[in-house]
mmCIF file of C-alpha atoms in Angstrom:
data_model
loop_
_atom_site.group_PDB
_atom_site.id
_atom_site.type_symbol
_atom_site.label_atom_id
_atom_site.label_comp_id
_atom_site.label_asym_id
_atom_site.label_seq_id
_atom_site.Cartn_x
_atom_site.Cartn_y
_atom_site.Cartn_z
ATOM 1 C CA UNK A 354 -4.396 14.870 -6.245
ATOM 2 C CA UNK A 355 -1.140 14.580 -8.158
ATOM 3 C CA UNK A 356 -0.482 11.188 -6.558
ATOM 4 C CA UNK A 357 -3.927 9.948 -7.656
ATOM 5 C CA UNK A 358 -3.309 11.045 -11.234
ATOM 6 C CA UNK A 359 0.124 9.421 -11.255
ATOM 7 C CA UNK A 360 -1.339 6.203 -9.831
ATOM 8 C CA UNK A 361 -4.133 6.188 -12.425
ATOM 9 C CA UNK A 362 -1.700 6.732 -15.305
ATOM 10 C CA UNK A 363 0.652 4.036 -14.008
ATOM 11 C CA UNK A 364 -2.252 1.611 -13.573
ATOM 12 C CA UNK A 365 -3.488 2.347 -17.109
ATOM 13 C CA UNK A 366 -0.027 1.744 -18.563
ATOM 14 C CA UNK A 367 0.220 -1.522 -16.634
ATOM 15 C CA UNK A 368 -3.183 -2.670 -17.865
ATOM 16 C CA UNK A 369 -2.155 -1.874 -21.457
ATOM 17 C CA UNK A 370 1.036 -3.861 -20.902
ATOM 18 C CA UNK A 371 -0.948 -6.788 -19.472
ATOM 19 C CA UNK A 372 -3.222 -6.761 -22.536
ATOM 20 C CA UNK A 373 -0.258 -6.755 -24.917
ATOM 21 C CA UNK A 374 1.521 -9.552 -23.067
ATOM 22 C CA UNK A 375 -1.713 -11.523 -22.813
ATOM 23 C CA UNK A 376 -2.300 -11.145 -26.548
ATOM 24 C CA UNK A 377 1.207 -12.482 -27.235
ATOM 25 C CA UNK A 378 0.415 -15.450 -25.020
ATOM 26 C CA UNK A 379 -2.768 -16.137 -26.993
ATOM 27 C CA UNK A 380 -0.838 -15.915 -30.283
ATOM 28 C CA UNK A 381 1.723 -18.398 -28.975
ATOM 29 C CA UNK A 382 -1.027 -20.807 -27.953
ATOM 30 C CA UNK A 383 -2.698 -20.450 -31.356
ATOM 31 C CA UNK A 384 0.542 -21.520 -33.059
ATOM 32 C CA UNK A 385 -0.313 -24.965 -31.756
ATOM 33 C CA UNK A 386 3.059 -26.621 -31.190
ATOM 34 C CA UNK A 387 3.948 -28.095 -27.814
ATOM 35 C CA UNK A 388 6.678 -25.509 -27.289
ATOM 36 C CA UNK A 389 4.593 -22.447 -28.240
ATOM 37 C CA UNK A 390 1.575 -23.610 -26.242
ATOM 38 C CA UNK A 391 3.811 -24.128 -23.190
ATOM 39 C CA UNK A 392 5.349 -20.672 -23.601
ATOM 40 C CA UNK A 393 1.925 -19.162 -24.301
ATOM 41 C CA UNK A 394 0.510 -20.517 -21.060
ATOM 42 C CA UNK A 395 3.594 -19.294 -19.173
ATOM 43 C CA UNK A 396 3.243 -15.848 -20.761
ATOM 44 C CA UNK A 397 -0.464 -15.690 -19.815
ATOM 45 C CA UNK A 398 0.401 -16.285 -16.169
ATOM 46 C CA UNK A 399 2.343 -13.001 -15.999
ATOM 47 C CA UNK A 400 -0.651 -10.710 -16.704
ATOM 48 C CA UNK A 401 -2.805 -12.699 -14.286
ATOM 49 C CA UNK A 402 -0.262 -12.157 -11.497
ATOM 50 C CA UNK A 403 0.109 -8.512 -12.510
ATOM 51 C CA UNK A 404 -3.638 -7.854 -12.487
ATOM 52 C CA UNK A 405 -3.954 -9.539 -9.089
ATOM 53 C CA UNK A 406 -1.078 -7.441 -7.703
ATOM 54 C CA UNK A 407 -2.524 -4.219 -9.136
ATOM 55 C CA UNK A 408 -5.977 -5.044 -7.724
ATOM 56 C CA UNK A 409 -4.616 -5.786 -4.228
ATOM 57 C CA UNK A 410 -2.607 -2.553 -4.183
ATOM 58 C CA UNK A 411 -5.541 -0.505 -5.445
ATOM 59 C CA UNK A 412 -7.776 -1.996 -2.744
ATOM 60 C CA UNK A 413 -5.146 -1.241 -0.100
ATOM 61 C CA UNK A 414 -4.848 2.391 -1.199
ATOM 62 C CA UNK A 415 -8.634 2.799 -1.407
ATOM 63 C CA UNK A 416 -9.116 1.425 2.121
ATOM 64 C CA UNK A 417 -6.245 3.505 3.540
ATOM 65 C CA UNK A 418 -7.717 6.639 1.961
ATOM 66 C CA UNK A 419 -11.118 5.809 3.458
ATOM 67 C CA UNK A 420 -9.504 5.545 6.899
ATOM 68 C CA UNK A 421 -7.692 8.844 6.358
ATOM 69 C CA UNK A 422 -10.960 10.557 5.414
ATOM 70 C CA UNK A 423 -12.730 9.142 8.467
ATOM 71 C CA UNK A 424 -9.883 10.152 10.763
ATOM 72 C CA UNK A 425 -9.831 13.611 9.192
ATOM 73 C CA UNK A 426 -13.572 13.990 9.798
ATOM 74 C CA UNK A 427 -12.952 13.112 13.455
ATOM 75 C CA UNK A 428 -10.091 15.608 13.647
ATOM 76 C CA UNK A 429 -7.663 12.804 14.472
ATOM 77 C CA UNK A 430 -5.166 12.963 11.626
ATOM 78 C CA UNK A 431 -1.600 13.268 12.907
ATOM 79 C CA UNK A 432 -0.315 16.824 12.928
ATOM 80 C CA UNK A 433 2.896 17.348 10.982
ATOM 81 C CA UNK A 434 5.280 18.178 13.799
ATOM 82 C CA UNK A 435 8.426 17.126 11.988
ATOM 83 C CA UNK A 436 11.440 19.370 11.644
ATOM 84 C CA UNK A 437 12.786 19.697 8.150
ATOM 85 C CA UNK A 438 16.135 20.528 6.637
ATOM 86 C CA UNK A 439 16.627 23.629 4.512
ATOM 87 C CA UNK A 440 16.035 21.423 1.456
ATOM 88 C CA UNK A 441 12.670 20.287 2.810
ATOM 89 C CA UNK A 442 13.692 16.776 3.852
ATOM 90 C CA UNK A 443 12.461 15.358 7.125
ATOM 91 C CA UNK A 444 15.041 15.535 9.906
ATOM 92 C CA UNK A 445 15.858 11.970 10.956
ATOM 93 C CA UNK A 446 16.017 12.733 14.700
ATOM 94 C CA UNK A 447 12.668 14.493 14.507
ATOM 95 C CA UNK A 448 11.117 11.500 12.701
ATOM 96 C CA UNK A 449 12.540 9.147 15.333
ATOM 97 C CA UNK A 450 11.105 11.314 18.116
ATOM 98 C CA UNK A 451 7.620 11.363 16.575
ATOM 99 C CA UNK A 452 7.867 7.647 15.843
ATOM 100 C CA UNK A 453 8.637 6.889 19.512
ATOM 101 C CA UNK A 454 5.558 8.877 20.532
ATOM 102 C CA UNK A 455 3.330 7.056 17.998
ATOM 103 C CA UNK A 456 4.711 3.666 19.008
ATOM 104 C CA UNK A 457 3.951 4.348 22.683
ATOM 105 C CA UNK A 458 0.454 5.485 21.710
ATOM 106 C CA UNK A 459 -0.087 2.223 19.807
ATOM 107 C CA UNK A 460 1.246 0.121 22.675
ATOM 108 C CA UNK A 461 -1.243 1.857 25.004
ATOM 109 C CA UNK A 462 -4.160 1.160 22.630
ATOM 110 C CA UNK A 463 -3.245 -1.902 20.543
ATOM 111 C CA UNK A 464 -6.839 -2.488 19.385
ATOM 112 C CA UNK A 465 -7.447 1.068 18.149
ATOM 113 C CA UNK A 466 -7.161 1.406 14.387
ATOM 114 C CA UNK A 467 -6.537 5.134 14.770
ATOM 115 C CA UNK A 468 -3.290 4.611 16.661
ATOM 116 C CA UNK A 469 -2.153 2.060 14.058
ATOM 117 C CA UNK A 470 -2.959 4.540 11.281
ATOM 118 C CA UNK A 471 -0.865 7.233 12.977
ATOM 119 C CA UNK A 472 1.947 4.697 13.546
ATOM 120 C CA UNK A 473 1.867 3.848 9.831
ATOM 121 C CA UNK A 474 2.303 7.543 9.018
ATOM 122 C CA UNK A 475 5.235 7.728 11.446
ATOM 123 C CA UNK A 476 6.850 4.672 9.828
ATOM 124 C CA UNK A 477 6.364 6.287 6.421
ATOM 125 C CA UNK A 478 7.955 9.527 7.634
ATOM 126 C CA UNK A 479 10.895 7.508 8.967
ATOM 127 C CA UNK A 480 11.186 5.939 5.470
ATOM 128 C CA UNK A 481 10.365 2.430 6.691
ATOM 129 C CA UNK A 482 7.877 1.533 3.969
ATOM 130 C CA UNK A 483 7.473 -2.206 4.727
ATOM 131 C CA UNK A 484 6.557 -1.523 8.355
ATOM 132 C CA UNK A 485 4.371 1.421 7.344
ATOM 133 C CA UNK A 486 2.435 -0.897 5.036
ATOM 134 C CA UNK A 487 2.061 -3.565 7.751
ATOM 135 C CA UNK A 488 0.872 -0.996 10.289
ATOM 136 C CA UNK A 489 -1.645 0.411 7.800
ATOM 137 C CA UNK A 490 -2.853 -3.100 6.985
ATOM 138 C CA UNK A 491 -3.370 -3.681 10.703
ATOM 139 C CA UNK A 492 -5.327 -0.424 10.958
ATOM 140 C CA UNK A 493 -7.523 -1.532 8.054
ATOM 141 C CA UNK A 494 -8.062 -4.958 9.606
ATOM 142 C CA UNK A 495 -9.021 -3.461 12.979
ATOM 143 C CA UNK A 496 -11.305 -0.922 11.321
ATOM 144 C CA UNK A 497 -13.119 -3.694 9.451
ATOM 145 C CA UNK A 498 -13.619 -5.535 12.731
ATOM 146 C CA UNK A 499 -11.574 -8.555 11.711
ATOM 147 C CA UNK A 500 -9.123 -10.109 14.152
ATOM 148 C CA UNK A 501 -5.554 -9.080 13.321
ATOM 149 C CA UNK A 502 -3.240 -11.775 12.011
ATOM 150 C CA UNK A 503 -0.064 -12.026 14.061
ATOM 151 C CA UNK A 504 3.086 -12.260 11.951
#
């Protein structure tokens, strides 16, 4: 729940920032000179890109959470079997061991979104965020019944 609140606050701050930047862009365009209009248009592009990025990330998180809820209802969420240090950090060897198991599971069932979801969690535990995101995106794509895009 804390992560949801943090995400909502961050999104709200970003939206406020986009509005402020967008308003500055409009003011520059209203000044009417070639230079200010050019800068105004350039400044307006930034909030558009930011809103698009925020929307795509929000959609990704919403879909991933839906998959997690469905997997939880099936009783298929990965069990936390990771060893931790005294400080609570995940032991690297333990994460590698679980990752190897999840990777083998995914190789055995490459068209099962559940195995890709569990692999994404293993990547996340191993602190490999880019691959975790790609694996989760693949799980979402398979769950939606779309053919996966090979990278």
